[in-house]
PDB file of C-alpha atoms in Angstrom:
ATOM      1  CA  UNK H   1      49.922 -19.477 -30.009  1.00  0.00           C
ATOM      2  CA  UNK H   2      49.496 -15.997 -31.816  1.00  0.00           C
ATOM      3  CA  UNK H   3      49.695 -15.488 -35.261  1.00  0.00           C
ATOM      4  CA  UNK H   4      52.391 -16.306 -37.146  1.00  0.00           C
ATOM      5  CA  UNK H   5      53.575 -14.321 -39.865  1.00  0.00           C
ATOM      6  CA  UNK H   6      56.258 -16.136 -42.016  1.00  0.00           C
ATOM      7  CA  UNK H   7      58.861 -13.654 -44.096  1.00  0.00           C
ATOM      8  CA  UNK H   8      56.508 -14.995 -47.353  1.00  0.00           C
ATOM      9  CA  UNK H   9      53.478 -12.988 -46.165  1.00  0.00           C
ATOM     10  CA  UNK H  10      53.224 -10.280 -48.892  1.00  0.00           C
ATOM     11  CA  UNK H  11      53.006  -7.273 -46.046  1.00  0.00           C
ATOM     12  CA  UNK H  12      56.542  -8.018 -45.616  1.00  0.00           C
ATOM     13  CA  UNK H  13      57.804  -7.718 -48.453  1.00  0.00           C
ATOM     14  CA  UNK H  14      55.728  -4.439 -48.725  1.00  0.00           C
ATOM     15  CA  UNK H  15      57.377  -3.003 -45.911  1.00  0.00           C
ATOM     16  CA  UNK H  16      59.536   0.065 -48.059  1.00  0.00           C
ATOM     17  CA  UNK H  17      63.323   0.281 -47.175  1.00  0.00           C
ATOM     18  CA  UNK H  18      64.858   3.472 -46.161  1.00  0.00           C
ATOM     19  CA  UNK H  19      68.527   2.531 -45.832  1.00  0.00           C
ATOM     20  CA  UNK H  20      70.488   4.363 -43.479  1.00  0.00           C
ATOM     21  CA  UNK H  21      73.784   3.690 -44.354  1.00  0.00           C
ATOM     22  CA  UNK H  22      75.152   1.998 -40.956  1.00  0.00           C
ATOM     23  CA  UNK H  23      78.110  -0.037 -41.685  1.00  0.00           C
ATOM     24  CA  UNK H  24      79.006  -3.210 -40.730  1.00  0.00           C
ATOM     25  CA  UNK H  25      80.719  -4.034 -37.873  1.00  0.00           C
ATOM     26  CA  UNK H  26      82.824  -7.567 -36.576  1.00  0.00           C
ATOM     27  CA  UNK H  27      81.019  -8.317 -33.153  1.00  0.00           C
ATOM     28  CA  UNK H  28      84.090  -9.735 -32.045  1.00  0.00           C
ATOM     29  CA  UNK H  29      86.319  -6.624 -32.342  1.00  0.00           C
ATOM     30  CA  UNK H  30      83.434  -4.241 -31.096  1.00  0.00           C
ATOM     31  CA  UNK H  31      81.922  -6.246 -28.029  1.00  0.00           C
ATOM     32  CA  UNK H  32      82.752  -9.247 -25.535  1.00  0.00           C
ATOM     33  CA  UNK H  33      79.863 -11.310 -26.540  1.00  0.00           C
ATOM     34  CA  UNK H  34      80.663 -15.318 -26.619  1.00  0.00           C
ATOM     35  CA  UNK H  35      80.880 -16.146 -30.524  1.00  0.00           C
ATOM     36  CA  UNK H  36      80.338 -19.562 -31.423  1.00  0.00           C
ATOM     37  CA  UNK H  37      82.529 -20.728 -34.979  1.00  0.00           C
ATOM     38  CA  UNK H  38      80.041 -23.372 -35.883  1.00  0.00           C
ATOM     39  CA  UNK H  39      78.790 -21.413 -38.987  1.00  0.00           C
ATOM     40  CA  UNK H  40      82.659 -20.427 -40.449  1.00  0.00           C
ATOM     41  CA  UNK H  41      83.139 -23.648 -43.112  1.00  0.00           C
ATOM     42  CA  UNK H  42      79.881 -21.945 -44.619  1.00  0.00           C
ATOM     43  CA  UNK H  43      79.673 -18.432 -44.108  1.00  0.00           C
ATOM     44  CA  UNK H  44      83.313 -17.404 -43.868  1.00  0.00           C
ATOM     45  CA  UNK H  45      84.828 -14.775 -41.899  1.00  0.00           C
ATOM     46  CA  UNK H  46      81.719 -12.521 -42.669  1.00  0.00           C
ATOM     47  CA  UNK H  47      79.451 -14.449 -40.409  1.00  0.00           C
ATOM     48  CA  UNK H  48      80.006 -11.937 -37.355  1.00  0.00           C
ATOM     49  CA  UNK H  49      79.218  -9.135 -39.113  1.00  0.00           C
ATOM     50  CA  UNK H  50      75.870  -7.292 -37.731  1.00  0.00           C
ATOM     51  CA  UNK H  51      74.957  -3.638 -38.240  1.00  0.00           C
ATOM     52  CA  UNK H  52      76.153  -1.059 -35.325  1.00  0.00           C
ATOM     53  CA  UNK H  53      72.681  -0.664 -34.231  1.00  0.00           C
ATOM     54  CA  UNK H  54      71.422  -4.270 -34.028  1.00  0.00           C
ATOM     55  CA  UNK H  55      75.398  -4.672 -32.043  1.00  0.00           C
ATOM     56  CA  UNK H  56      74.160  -1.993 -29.485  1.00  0.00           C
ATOM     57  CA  UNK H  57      71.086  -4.000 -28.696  1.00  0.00           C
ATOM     58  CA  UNK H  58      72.690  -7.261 -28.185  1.00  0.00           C
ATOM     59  CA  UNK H  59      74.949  -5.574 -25.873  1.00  0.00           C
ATOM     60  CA  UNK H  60      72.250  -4.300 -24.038  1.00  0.00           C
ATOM     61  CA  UNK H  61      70.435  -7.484 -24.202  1.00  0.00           C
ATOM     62  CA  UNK H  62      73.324  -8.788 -22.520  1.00  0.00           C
ATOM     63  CA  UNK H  63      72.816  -7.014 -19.785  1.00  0.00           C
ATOM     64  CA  UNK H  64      69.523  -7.825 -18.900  1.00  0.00           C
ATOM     65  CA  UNK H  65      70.187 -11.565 -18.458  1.00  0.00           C
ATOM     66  CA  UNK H  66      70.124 -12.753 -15.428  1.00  0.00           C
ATOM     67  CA  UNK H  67      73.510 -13.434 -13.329  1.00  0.00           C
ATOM     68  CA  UNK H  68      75.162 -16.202 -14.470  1.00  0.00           C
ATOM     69  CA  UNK H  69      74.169 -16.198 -18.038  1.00  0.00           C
ATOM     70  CA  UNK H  70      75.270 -14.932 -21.405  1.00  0.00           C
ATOM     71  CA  UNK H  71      74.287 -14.557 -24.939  1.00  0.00           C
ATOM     72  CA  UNK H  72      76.080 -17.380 -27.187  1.00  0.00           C
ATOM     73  CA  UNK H  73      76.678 -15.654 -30.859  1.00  0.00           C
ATOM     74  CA  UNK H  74      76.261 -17.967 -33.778  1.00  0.00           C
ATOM     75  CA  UNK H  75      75.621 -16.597 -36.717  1.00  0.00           C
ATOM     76  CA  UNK H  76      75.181 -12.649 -38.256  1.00  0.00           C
ATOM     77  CA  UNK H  77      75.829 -11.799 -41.514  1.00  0.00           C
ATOM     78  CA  UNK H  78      75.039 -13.940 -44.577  1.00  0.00           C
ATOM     79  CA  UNK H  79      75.706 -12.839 -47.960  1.00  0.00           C
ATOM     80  CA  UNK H  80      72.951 -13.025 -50.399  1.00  0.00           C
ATOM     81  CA  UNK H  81      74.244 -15.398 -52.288  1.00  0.00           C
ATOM     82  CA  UNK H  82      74.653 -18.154 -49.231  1.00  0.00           C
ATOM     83  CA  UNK H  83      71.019 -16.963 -48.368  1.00  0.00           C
ATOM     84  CA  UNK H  84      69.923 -18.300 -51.803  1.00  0.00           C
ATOM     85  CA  UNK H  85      71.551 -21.437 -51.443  1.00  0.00           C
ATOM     86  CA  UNK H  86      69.888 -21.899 -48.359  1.00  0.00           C
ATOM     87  CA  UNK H  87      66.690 -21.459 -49.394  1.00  0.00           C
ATOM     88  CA  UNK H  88      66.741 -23.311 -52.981  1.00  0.00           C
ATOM     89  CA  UNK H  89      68.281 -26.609 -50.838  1.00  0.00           C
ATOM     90  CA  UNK H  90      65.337 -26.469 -49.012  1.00  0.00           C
ATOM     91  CA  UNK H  91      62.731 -26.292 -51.239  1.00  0.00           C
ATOM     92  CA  UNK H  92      64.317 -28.917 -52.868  1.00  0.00           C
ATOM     93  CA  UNK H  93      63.978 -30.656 -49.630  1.00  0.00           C
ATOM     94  CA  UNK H  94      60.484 -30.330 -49.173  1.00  0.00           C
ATOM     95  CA  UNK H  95      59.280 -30.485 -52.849  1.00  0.00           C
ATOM     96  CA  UNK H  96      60.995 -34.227 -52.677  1.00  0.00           C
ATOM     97  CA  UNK H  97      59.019 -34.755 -49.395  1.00  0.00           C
ATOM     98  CA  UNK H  98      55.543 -33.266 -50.923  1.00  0.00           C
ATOM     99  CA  UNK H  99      55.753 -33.621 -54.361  1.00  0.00           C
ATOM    100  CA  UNK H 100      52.047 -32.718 -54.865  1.00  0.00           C
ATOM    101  CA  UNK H 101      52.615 -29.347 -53.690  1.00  0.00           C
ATOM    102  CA  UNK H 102      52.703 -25.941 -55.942  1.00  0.00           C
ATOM    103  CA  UNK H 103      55.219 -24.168 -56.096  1.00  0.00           C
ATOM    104  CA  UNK H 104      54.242 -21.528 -54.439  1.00  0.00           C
ATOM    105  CA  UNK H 105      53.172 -24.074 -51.475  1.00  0.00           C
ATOM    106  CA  UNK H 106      56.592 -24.669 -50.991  1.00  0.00           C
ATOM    107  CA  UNK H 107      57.927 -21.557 -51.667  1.00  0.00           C
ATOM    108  CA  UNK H 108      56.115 -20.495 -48.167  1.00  0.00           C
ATOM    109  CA  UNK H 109      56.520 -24.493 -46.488  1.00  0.00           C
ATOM    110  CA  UNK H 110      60.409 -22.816 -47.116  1.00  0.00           C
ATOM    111  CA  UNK H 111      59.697 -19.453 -45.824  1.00  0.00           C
ATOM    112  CA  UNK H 112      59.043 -20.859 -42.454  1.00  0.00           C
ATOM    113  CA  UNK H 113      62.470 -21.477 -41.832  1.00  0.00           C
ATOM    114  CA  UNK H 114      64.806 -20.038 -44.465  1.00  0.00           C
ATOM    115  CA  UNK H 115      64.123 -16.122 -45.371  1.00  0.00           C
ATOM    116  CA  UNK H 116      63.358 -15.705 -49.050  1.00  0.00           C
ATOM    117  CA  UNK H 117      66.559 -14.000 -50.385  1.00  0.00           C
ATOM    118  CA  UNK H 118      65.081 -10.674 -51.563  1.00  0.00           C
ATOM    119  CA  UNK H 119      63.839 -10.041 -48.201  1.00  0.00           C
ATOM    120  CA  UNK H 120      66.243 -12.220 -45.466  1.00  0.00           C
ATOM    121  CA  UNK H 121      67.202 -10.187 -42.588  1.00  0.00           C
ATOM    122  CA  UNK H 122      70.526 -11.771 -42.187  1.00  0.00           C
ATOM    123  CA  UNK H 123      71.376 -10.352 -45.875  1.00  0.00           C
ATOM    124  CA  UNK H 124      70.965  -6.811 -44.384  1.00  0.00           C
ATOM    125  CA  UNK H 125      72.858  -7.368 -41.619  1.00  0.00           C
ATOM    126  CA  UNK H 126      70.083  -7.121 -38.802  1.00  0.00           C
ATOM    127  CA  UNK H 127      69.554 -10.521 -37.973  1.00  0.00           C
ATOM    128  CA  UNK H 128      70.911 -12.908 -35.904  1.00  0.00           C
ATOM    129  CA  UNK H 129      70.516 -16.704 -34.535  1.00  0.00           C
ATOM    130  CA  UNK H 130      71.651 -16.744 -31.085  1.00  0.00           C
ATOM    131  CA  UNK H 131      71.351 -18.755 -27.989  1.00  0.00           C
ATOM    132  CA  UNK H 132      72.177 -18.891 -24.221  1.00  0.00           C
ATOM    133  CA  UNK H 133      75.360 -20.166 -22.670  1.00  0.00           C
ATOM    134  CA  UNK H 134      76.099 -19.939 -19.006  1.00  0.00           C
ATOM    135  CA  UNK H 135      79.150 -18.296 -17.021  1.00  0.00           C
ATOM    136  CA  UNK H 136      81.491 -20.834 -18.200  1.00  0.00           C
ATOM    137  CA  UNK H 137      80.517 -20.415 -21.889  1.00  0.00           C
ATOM    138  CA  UNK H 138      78.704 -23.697 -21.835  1.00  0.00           C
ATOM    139  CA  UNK H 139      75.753 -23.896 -24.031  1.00  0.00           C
ATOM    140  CA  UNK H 140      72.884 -24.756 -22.731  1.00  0.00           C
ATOM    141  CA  UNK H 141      69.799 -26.788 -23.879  1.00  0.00           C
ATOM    142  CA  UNK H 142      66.453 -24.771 -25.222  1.00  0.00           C
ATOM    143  CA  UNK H 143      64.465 -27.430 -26.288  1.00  0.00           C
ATOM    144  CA  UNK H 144      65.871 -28.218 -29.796  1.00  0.00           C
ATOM    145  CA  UNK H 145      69.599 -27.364 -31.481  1.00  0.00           C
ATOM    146  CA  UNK H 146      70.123 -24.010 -33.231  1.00  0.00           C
ATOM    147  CA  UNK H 147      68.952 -24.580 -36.796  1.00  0.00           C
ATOM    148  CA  UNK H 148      66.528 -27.760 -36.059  1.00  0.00           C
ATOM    149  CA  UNK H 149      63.861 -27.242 -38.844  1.00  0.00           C
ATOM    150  CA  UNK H 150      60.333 -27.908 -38.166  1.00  0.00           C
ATOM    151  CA  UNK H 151      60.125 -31.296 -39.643  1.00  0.00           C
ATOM    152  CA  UNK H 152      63.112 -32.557 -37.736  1.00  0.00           C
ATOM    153  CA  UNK H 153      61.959 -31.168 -34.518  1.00  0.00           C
ATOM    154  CA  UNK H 154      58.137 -31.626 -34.848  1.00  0.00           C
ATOM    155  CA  UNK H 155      57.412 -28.050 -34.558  1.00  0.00           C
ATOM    156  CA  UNK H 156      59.558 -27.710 -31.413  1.00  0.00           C
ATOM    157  CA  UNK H 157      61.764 -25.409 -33.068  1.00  0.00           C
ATOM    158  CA  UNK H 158      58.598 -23.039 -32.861  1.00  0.00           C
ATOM    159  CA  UNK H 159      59.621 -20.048 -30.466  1.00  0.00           C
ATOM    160  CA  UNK H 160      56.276 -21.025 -28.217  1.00  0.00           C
ATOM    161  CA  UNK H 161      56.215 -24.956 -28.930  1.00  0.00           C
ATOM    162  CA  UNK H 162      54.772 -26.608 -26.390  1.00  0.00           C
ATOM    163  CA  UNK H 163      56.427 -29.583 -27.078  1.00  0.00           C
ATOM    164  CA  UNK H 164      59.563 -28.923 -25.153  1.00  0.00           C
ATOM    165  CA  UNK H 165      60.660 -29.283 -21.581  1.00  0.00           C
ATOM    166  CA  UNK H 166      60.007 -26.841 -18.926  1.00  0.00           C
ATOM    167  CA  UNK H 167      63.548 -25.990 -17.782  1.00  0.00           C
ATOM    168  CA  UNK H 168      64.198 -25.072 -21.915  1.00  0.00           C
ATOM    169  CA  UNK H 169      60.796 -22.865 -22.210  1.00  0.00           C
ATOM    170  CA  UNK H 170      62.077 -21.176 -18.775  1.00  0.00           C
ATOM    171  CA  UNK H 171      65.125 -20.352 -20.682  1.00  0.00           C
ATOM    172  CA  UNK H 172      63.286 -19.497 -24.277  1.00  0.00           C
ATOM    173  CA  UNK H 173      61.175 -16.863 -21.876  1.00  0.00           C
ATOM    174  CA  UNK H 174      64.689 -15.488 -20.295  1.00  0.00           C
ATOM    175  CA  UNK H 175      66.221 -15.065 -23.666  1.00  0.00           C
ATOM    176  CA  UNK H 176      63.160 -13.662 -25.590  1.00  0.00           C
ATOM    177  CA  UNK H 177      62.500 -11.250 -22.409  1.00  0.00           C
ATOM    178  CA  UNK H 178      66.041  -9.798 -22.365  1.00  0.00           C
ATOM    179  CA  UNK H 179      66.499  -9.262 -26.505  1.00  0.00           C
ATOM    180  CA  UNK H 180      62.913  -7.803 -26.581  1.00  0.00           C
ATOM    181  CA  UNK H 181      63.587  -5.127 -23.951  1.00  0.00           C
ATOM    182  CA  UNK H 182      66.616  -4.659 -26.074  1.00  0.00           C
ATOM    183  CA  UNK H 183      64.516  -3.636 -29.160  1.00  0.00           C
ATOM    184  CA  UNK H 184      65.006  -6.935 -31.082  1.00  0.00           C
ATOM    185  CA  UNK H 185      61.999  -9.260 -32.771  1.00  0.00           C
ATOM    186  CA  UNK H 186      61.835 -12.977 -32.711  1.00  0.00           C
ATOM    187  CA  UNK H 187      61.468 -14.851 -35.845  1.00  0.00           C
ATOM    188  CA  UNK H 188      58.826 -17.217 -34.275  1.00  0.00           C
ATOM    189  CA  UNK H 189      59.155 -20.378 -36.395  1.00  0.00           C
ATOM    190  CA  UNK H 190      63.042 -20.120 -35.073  1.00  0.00           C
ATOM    191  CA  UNK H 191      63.467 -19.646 -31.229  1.00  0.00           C
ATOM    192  CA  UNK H 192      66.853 -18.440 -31.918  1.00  0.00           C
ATOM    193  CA  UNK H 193      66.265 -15.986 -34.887  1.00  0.00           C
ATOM    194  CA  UNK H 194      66.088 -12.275 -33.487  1.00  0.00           C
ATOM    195  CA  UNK H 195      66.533  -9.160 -36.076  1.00  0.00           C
ATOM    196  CA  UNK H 196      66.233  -5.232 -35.445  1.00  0.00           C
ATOM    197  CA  UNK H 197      65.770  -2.616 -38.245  1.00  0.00           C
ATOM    198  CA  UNK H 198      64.854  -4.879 -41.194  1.00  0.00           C
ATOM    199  CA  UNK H 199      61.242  -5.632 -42.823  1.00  0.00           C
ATOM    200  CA  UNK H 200      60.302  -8.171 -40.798  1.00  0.00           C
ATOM    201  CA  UNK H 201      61.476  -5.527 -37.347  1.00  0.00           C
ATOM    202  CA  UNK H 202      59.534  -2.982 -38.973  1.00  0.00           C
ATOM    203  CA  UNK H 203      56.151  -5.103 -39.747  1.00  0.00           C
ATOM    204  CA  UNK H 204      56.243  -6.219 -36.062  1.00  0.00           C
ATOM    205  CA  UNK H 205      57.143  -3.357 -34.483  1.00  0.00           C
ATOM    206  CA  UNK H 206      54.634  -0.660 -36.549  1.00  0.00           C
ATOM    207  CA  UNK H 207      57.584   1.150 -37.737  1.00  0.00           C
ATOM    208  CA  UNK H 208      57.229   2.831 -41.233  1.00  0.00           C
ATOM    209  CA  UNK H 209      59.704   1.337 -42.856  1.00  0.00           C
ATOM    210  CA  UNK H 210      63.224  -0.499 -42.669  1.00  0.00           C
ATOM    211  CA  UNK H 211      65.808   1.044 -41.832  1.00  0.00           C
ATOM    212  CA  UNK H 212      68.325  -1.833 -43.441  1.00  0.00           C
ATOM    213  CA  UNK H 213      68.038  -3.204 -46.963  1.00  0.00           C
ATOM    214  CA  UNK H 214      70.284  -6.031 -48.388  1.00  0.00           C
ATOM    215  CA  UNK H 215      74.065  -5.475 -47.774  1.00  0.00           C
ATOM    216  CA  UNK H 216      77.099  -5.759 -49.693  1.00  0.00           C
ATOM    217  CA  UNK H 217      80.215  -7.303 -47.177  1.00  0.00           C
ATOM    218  CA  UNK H 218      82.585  -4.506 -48.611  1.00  0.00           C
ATOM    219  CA  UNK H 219      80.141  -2.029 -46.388  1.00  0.00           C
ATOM    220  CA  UNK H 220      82.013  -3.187 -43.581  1.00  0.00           C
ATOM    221  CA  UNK H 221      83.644  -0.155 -41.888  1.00  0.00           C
ATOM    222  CA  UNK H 222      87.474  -0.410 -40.567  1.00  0.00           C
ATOM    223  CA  UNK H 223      87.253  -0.241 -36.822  1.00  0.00           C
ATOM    224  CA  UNK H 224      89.788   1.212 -34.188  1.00  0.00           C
ATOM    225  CA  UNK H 225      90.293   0.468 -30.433  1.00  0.00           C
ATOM    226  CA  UNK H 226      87.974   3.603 -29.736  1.00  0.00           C
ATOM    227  CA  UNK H 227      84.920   2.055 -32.076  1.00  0.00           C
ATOM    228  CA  UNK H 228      84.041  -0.707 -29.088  1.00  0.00           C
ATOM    229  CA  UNK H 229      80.262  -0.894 -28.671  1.00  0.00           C
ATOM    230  CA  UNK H 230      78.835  -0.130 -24.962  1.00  0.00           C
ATOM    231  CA  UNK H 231      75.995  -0.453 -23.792  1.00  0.00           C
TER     232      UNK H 231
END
């Protein structure tokens, strides 16, 4: 397994922001990509929001699957305030299951699976957790759920775990090969965590700098019939 780099790593977080000022856009008016509602009692409304040019990409991504299968949307957008929550509940999580550890131990324990708010790609709107489903919608099996953490799954939530079956790594391969040629990067703790144009994007990728910083919701832009995304 390569090196990992988890969203903690200070040369993240050094990664400068030049924010372009793409708005936000409701993958669900703008494309025909499958959208799961799993994360709505949570996230709200808000949680298919994605910037226009990490949209494009999926769309595109989308088309490089193989017949027969399709991208399975599940979560976008999460306001910084959610992302917070996230995090603190599982620090608290793992400080109660090594209480030895320092704080800031557990502050990057946390980072492997929950961004740190100041720098979460799903705050900026350029991140997404998303899996496949086949021609019928039906969503199929990639070696652990959407969201297992690493202590739950024994590291098989790791994009390149070898601890899952061979049918599921086929499918981690299919899904990582069409959302890379798209543009996207994986979050590599999280199989299903791809993001384009934020910190993380730009660290992997060599670009100079982000092109999406944190986002307010109210940046959404209103959309009309001719604003659908194409490939």
């Amino acid at each position: 397994m390569s090196e990992i780099i988890l969203m903690s790593d200070p040369r993240v977080a050094a990664v400068p922001v030049r924010e372009c000022g793409e708005r936000l856009i409701d993958v669900r008016e703008a494309t025909d990509l499958l959208v799961d509602s799993r994360q709505l009692p949570d996230s709200g409304p808000s949680f298919t929001l994605l910037r226009e040019g990490v949209v494009r990409r999926l769309v595109r991504a989308e088309a490089l699957l193989p017949h027969g299968l399709r991208l399975l949307f599940v979560e976008g957008y999460r306001a910084p305030a959610l992302q917070r929550r996230y995090f603190e509940e599982y620090a608290g999580q793992l400080r109660d299951l090594w209480p030895s550890r320092t704080a800031a131990e557990i502050h990057a324990a946390a980072a492997r699976y929950v961004s740190p708010p100041d720098i979460a790609p799903h705050s900026a709107g350029a991140a997404v957790d998303l899996t496949l489903a086949d021609a019928d919608g039906r969503e199929l099996d990639l070696g652990t759920r959407l969201d297992a953490d690493p202590e739950e799954s024994e590291g098989a939530c790791y994009t390149e775990a070898a601890n899952i079956g061979v049918e599921a790594r086929v499918r981690r391969e299919i899904l990582g090969t069409a959302l890379t040629g798209a543009g996207l990067v994986n979050y590599p703790t999280e199989w299903w965590h791809w993001s384009y144009g934020d910190r993380y994007w730009a660290l992997s990728s060599g670009a100079e700098s982000a092109l999406y910083g944190p986002s307010d919701e109210d940046a959404r832009g209103s959309r009309g019939p001719s604003d659908a995304v194409s490939g």
